[in-house]
Amino acid sequence: MNMRGFWLGLVVGTTFTFLLGQWAFPAASKETDPPNGLSPAIVADYVHSVVQADRTFYQMEIVDRMQEKGLAFASENWKMDGDLPLPAQFLQESGRLMAEQQKLIQFRLISSWAINKEHRPTTVFQRTGLTKIIENPDRPYTGVTTEGKARIFQALYADKAVSQHCADCHNGHPQSLKRDFKAGDVMGGVLVTIALPQ
């Protein structure tokens, strides 16, 4: 009798749960289903992670290592001198090549203290973002802005001096606007721009 009651209860309970699930869960999931695809903020995080990893590897394992062994040197005039590009130039050149492919994602370095004036902030978003990432370097400054008639998502991530070599290079440059950087200091930002659907 107890076993028969157990099986009857199991069948009734399972059937009830199944029927209730068919009615209740689809109604709830229609309201909470995320939109198809990834959000621009997540895409920007992914792009920044790859860019930062590549740049850090280039700085630590190529530039620093080659200079310590006296095999090759990084210089500002790398194209003319046949040297390695500086890590910032490596990132800028990668961003330029990406932009030439006319993809919907771009990245570049900007800084209030950029030695090259072309890499200083040019918009309110960029100027505000550089202030915000100095205050909170572990969190990107993000927003949707317009470029011409196009809507774009932008994320600005703190760009820190990967090593003391980075800081020393900027501190010693004759056109530098700031001369007291240390390893780990925020020197500017990596700006990731994503074109949004119209």
Coordinates of C-alpha atoms in Angstrom, one line a residue:
M1 CA 0.0 0.0 0.0
N2 CA 2.8 2.4 0.9
M3 CA 4.8 1.5 -2.2
R4 CA 1.6 1.9 -4.4
G5 CA 0.9 5.4 -2.9
F6 CA 4.6 6.4 -3.4
W7 CA 4.5 5.6 -7.2
L8 CA 1.1 7.3 -7.6
G9 CA 2.4 10.4 -5.8
L10 CA 5.5 10.4 -8.0
V11 CA 3.5 10.1 -11.2
V12 CA 1.0 12.8 -10.2
G13 CA 3.8 15.1 -8.9
T14 CA 5.9 14.7 -12.1
T15 CA 2.9 15.3 -14.3
F16 CA 1.9 18.4 -12.4
T17 CA 5.4 19.7 -12.4
F18 CA 5.7 19.1 -16.2
L19 CA 2.4 20.8 -16.9
L20 CA 3.1 23.7 -14.6
G21 CA 6.6 24.1 -16.1
Q22 CA 5.1 24.2 -19.6
W23 CA 3.0 27.1 -18.6
A24 CA 5.1 29.1 -16.1
F25 CA 8.7 28.9 -17.3
P26 CA 8.1 30.0 -20.9
A27 CA 6.1 33.0 -19.7
A28 CA 8.9 34.0 -17.4
S29 CA 11.7 33.3 -19.9
K30 CA 10.1 35.5 -22.6
E31 CA 10.6 38.5 -20.3
T32 CA 14.2 37.7 -19.2
D33 CA 15.8 36.3 -22.3
P34 CA 18.9 38.3 -23.1
P35 CA 19.1 39.8 -26.6
N36 CA 21.0 37.8 -29.2
G37 CA 24.7 38.5 -29.3
L38 CA 27.1 40.0 -26.8
S39 CA 26.8 43.5 -25.4
P40 CA 29.3 46.1 -26.7
A41 CA 30.7 46.3 -23.2
I42 CA 31.6 42.6 -23.1
V43 CA 33.1 42.8 -26.6
A44 CA 35.1 45.8 -25.6
D45 CA 36.4 43.9 -22.5
Y46 CA 37.4 41.0 -24.8
V47 CA 39.2 43.2 -27.2
H48 CA 41.0 45.1 -24.4
S49 CA 42.1 41.8 -22.9
V50 CA 43.7 40.6 -26.1
V51 CA 45.3 44.0 -26.8
Q52 CA 46.7 44.3 -23.3
A53 CA 48.1 40.7 -23.3
D54 CA 49.8 41.2 -26.7
R55 CA 51.3 44.5 -25.6
T56 CA 52.5 43.2 -22.2
F57 CA 54.1 40.1 -23.9
Y58 CA 55.8 42.4 -26.5
Q59 CA 57.1 44.7 -23.7
M60 CA 58.3 42.0 -21.3
E61 CA 59.4 39.1 -23.6
I62 CA 60.6 41.0 -26.7
V63 CA 61.6 44.6 -26.0
D64 CA 63.0 44.2 -22.4
R65 CA 64.6 40.8 -23.1
M66 CA 66.3 41.9 -26.4
Q67 CA 67.6 45.1 -24.8
E68 CA 68.9 43.3 -21.7
K69 CA 70.9 41.0 -24.0
G70 CA 72.0 43.8 -26.3
L71 CA 70.5 42.1 -29.3
A72 CA 67.9 44.8 -30.4
F73 CA 66.6 48.0 -29.1
A74 CA 63.3 49.8 -29.3
S75 CA 63.3 53.4 -30.4
E76 CA 60.9 56.1 -31.4
N77 CA 62.3 56.2 -34.9
W78 CA 62.2 52.5 -35.4
K79 CA 61.2 52.6 -39.1
M80 CA 64.3 54.7 -40.0
D81 CA 66.7 53.1 -37.6
G82 CA 65.7 49.5 -38.1
D83 CA 65.0 49.1 -34.4
L84 CA 62.0 47.5 -32.6
P85 CA 58.9 49.8 -32.2
L86 CA 58.3 51.0 -28.7
P87 CA 55.4 49.1 -27.0
A88 CA 53.1 52.1 -27.4
Q89 CA 54.0 52.3 -31.1
F90 CA 53.3 48.5 -31.3
L91 CA 49.8 49.0 -30.0
Q92 CA 49.2 52.1 -32.2
E93 CA 50.3 50.2 -35.3
S94 CA 48.2 47.2 -34.5
G95 CA 45.2 49.6 -34.0
R96 CA 46.0 51.3 -37.3
L97 CA 46.1 48.0 -39.2
M98 CA 42.8 47.0 -37.6
A99 CA 41.2 50.3 -38.7
E100 CA 42.4 49.8 -42.3
Q101 CA 40.4 46.6 -42.4
Q102 CA 37.3 48.8 -41.9
K103 CA 36.0 46.5 -39.1
L104 CA 33.4 47.7 -36.7
I105 CA 36.0 47.7 -33.9
Q106 CA 38.9 50.0 -33.4
F107 CA 41.4 50.7 -30.6
R108 CA 44.1 53.2 -29.9
L109 CA 46.1 54.9 -27.1
I110 CA 45.2 58.3 -25.8
S111 CA 46.8 60.4 -23.0
S112 CA 46.6 63.8 -21.6
W113 CA 50.4 63.6 -21.5
A114 CA 51.0 62.0 -24.9
I115 CA 54.3 62.9 -26.5
N116 CA 52.7 62.8 -29.9
K117 CA 49.9 65.4 -30.0
E118 CA 47.8 63.2 -32.2
H119 CA 47.2 60.9 -29.3
R120 CA 45.8 63.5 -26.9
P121 CA 42.1 63.6 -26.1
T122 CA 39.9 65.3 -28.6
T123 CA 36.3 64.9 -27.2
V124 CA 34.5 65.5 -24.0
F125 CA 34.1 61.7 -23.6
Q126 CA 37.9 61.2 -23.9
R127 CA 38.8 64.0 -21.5
T128 CA 36.3 62.9 -18.9
G129 CA 37.3 59.3 -19.3
L130 CA 40.9 60.0 -18.7
T131 CA 40.0 61.7 -15.5
K132 CA 37.8 58.9 -14.4
I133 CA 40.3 56.1 -15.1
I134 CA 42.9 57.8 -13.0
E135 CA 40.4 57.9 -10.1
N136 CA 39.4 54.3 -10.6
P137 CA 41.9 52.5 -12.8
D138 CA 40.3 49.0 -12.4
R139 CA 37.1 50.0 -14.1
P140 CA 36.7 51.2 -17.7
Y141 CA 34.9 54.4 -18.5
T142 CA 32.1 53.6 -21.0
G143 CA 29.4 55.4 -23.0
V144 CA 27.5 55.7 -26.2
T145 CA 28.4 58.7 -28.3
T146 CA 28.1 59.8 -31.9
E147 CA 30.8 60.1 -34.6
G148 CA 29.3 62.0 -37.5
K149 CA 25.9 60.4 -37.8
A150 CA 26.9 57.0 -36.5
R151 CA 26.3 55.8 -32.9
I152 CA 29.3 54.3 -31.3
F153 CA 30.1 52.5 -28.0
Q154 CA 33.4 53.6 -26.4
A155 CA 35.3 52.1 -23.5
L156 CA 38.4 53.7 -22.1
Y157 CA 40.7 51.4 -20.0
A158 CA 43.6 52.6 -17.8
D159 CA 46.9 52.2 -19.6
K160 CA 49.5 51.6 -16.9
A161 CA 53.3 51.6 -17.3
V162 CA 54.0 47.8 -17.7
S163 CA 57.6 48.2 -16.5
Q164 CA 60.0 50.9 -15.3
H165 CA 61.4 50.9 -18.8
C166 CA 58.1 52.4 -20.0
A167 CA 58.1 55.0 -17.3
D168 CA 61.7 56.0 -17.8
C169 CA 61.2 56.4 -21.6
H170 CA 58.4 58.9 -21.0
N171 CA 60.1 60.6 -18.1
G172 CA 63.3 61.2 -20.2
H173 CA 61.7 62.3 -23.5
P174 CA 62.4 65.9 -24.3
Q175 CA 58.8 66.6 -25.3
S176 CA 57.2 64.8 -22.3
L177 CA 54.6 66.7 -20.4
K178 CA 55.0 64.6 -17.3
R179 CA 58.4 63.3 -15.9
D180 CA 57.6 61.4 -12.7
F181 CA 56.0 58.2 -13.9
K182 CA 56.7 55.0 -12.1
A183 CA 56.0 51.3 -13.1
G184 CA 52.3 50.7 -12.6
D185 CA 51.2 54.4 -12.9
V186 CA 48.3 55.2 -15.2
M187 CA 49.9 56.9 -18.2
G188 CA 46.7 57.3 -20.3
G189 CA 44.1 55.0 -21.7
V190 CA 43.3 52.3 -24.3
L191 CA 40.3 53.5 -26.2
V192 CA 38.1 50.8 -27.7
T193 CA 35.4 52.0 -30.2
I194 CA 32.6 49.8 -31.5
A195 CA 30.2 50.9 -34.2
L196 CA 26.6 50.2 -33.2
P197 CA 23.8 49.1 -35.5
Q198 CA 21.8 51.9 -37.0

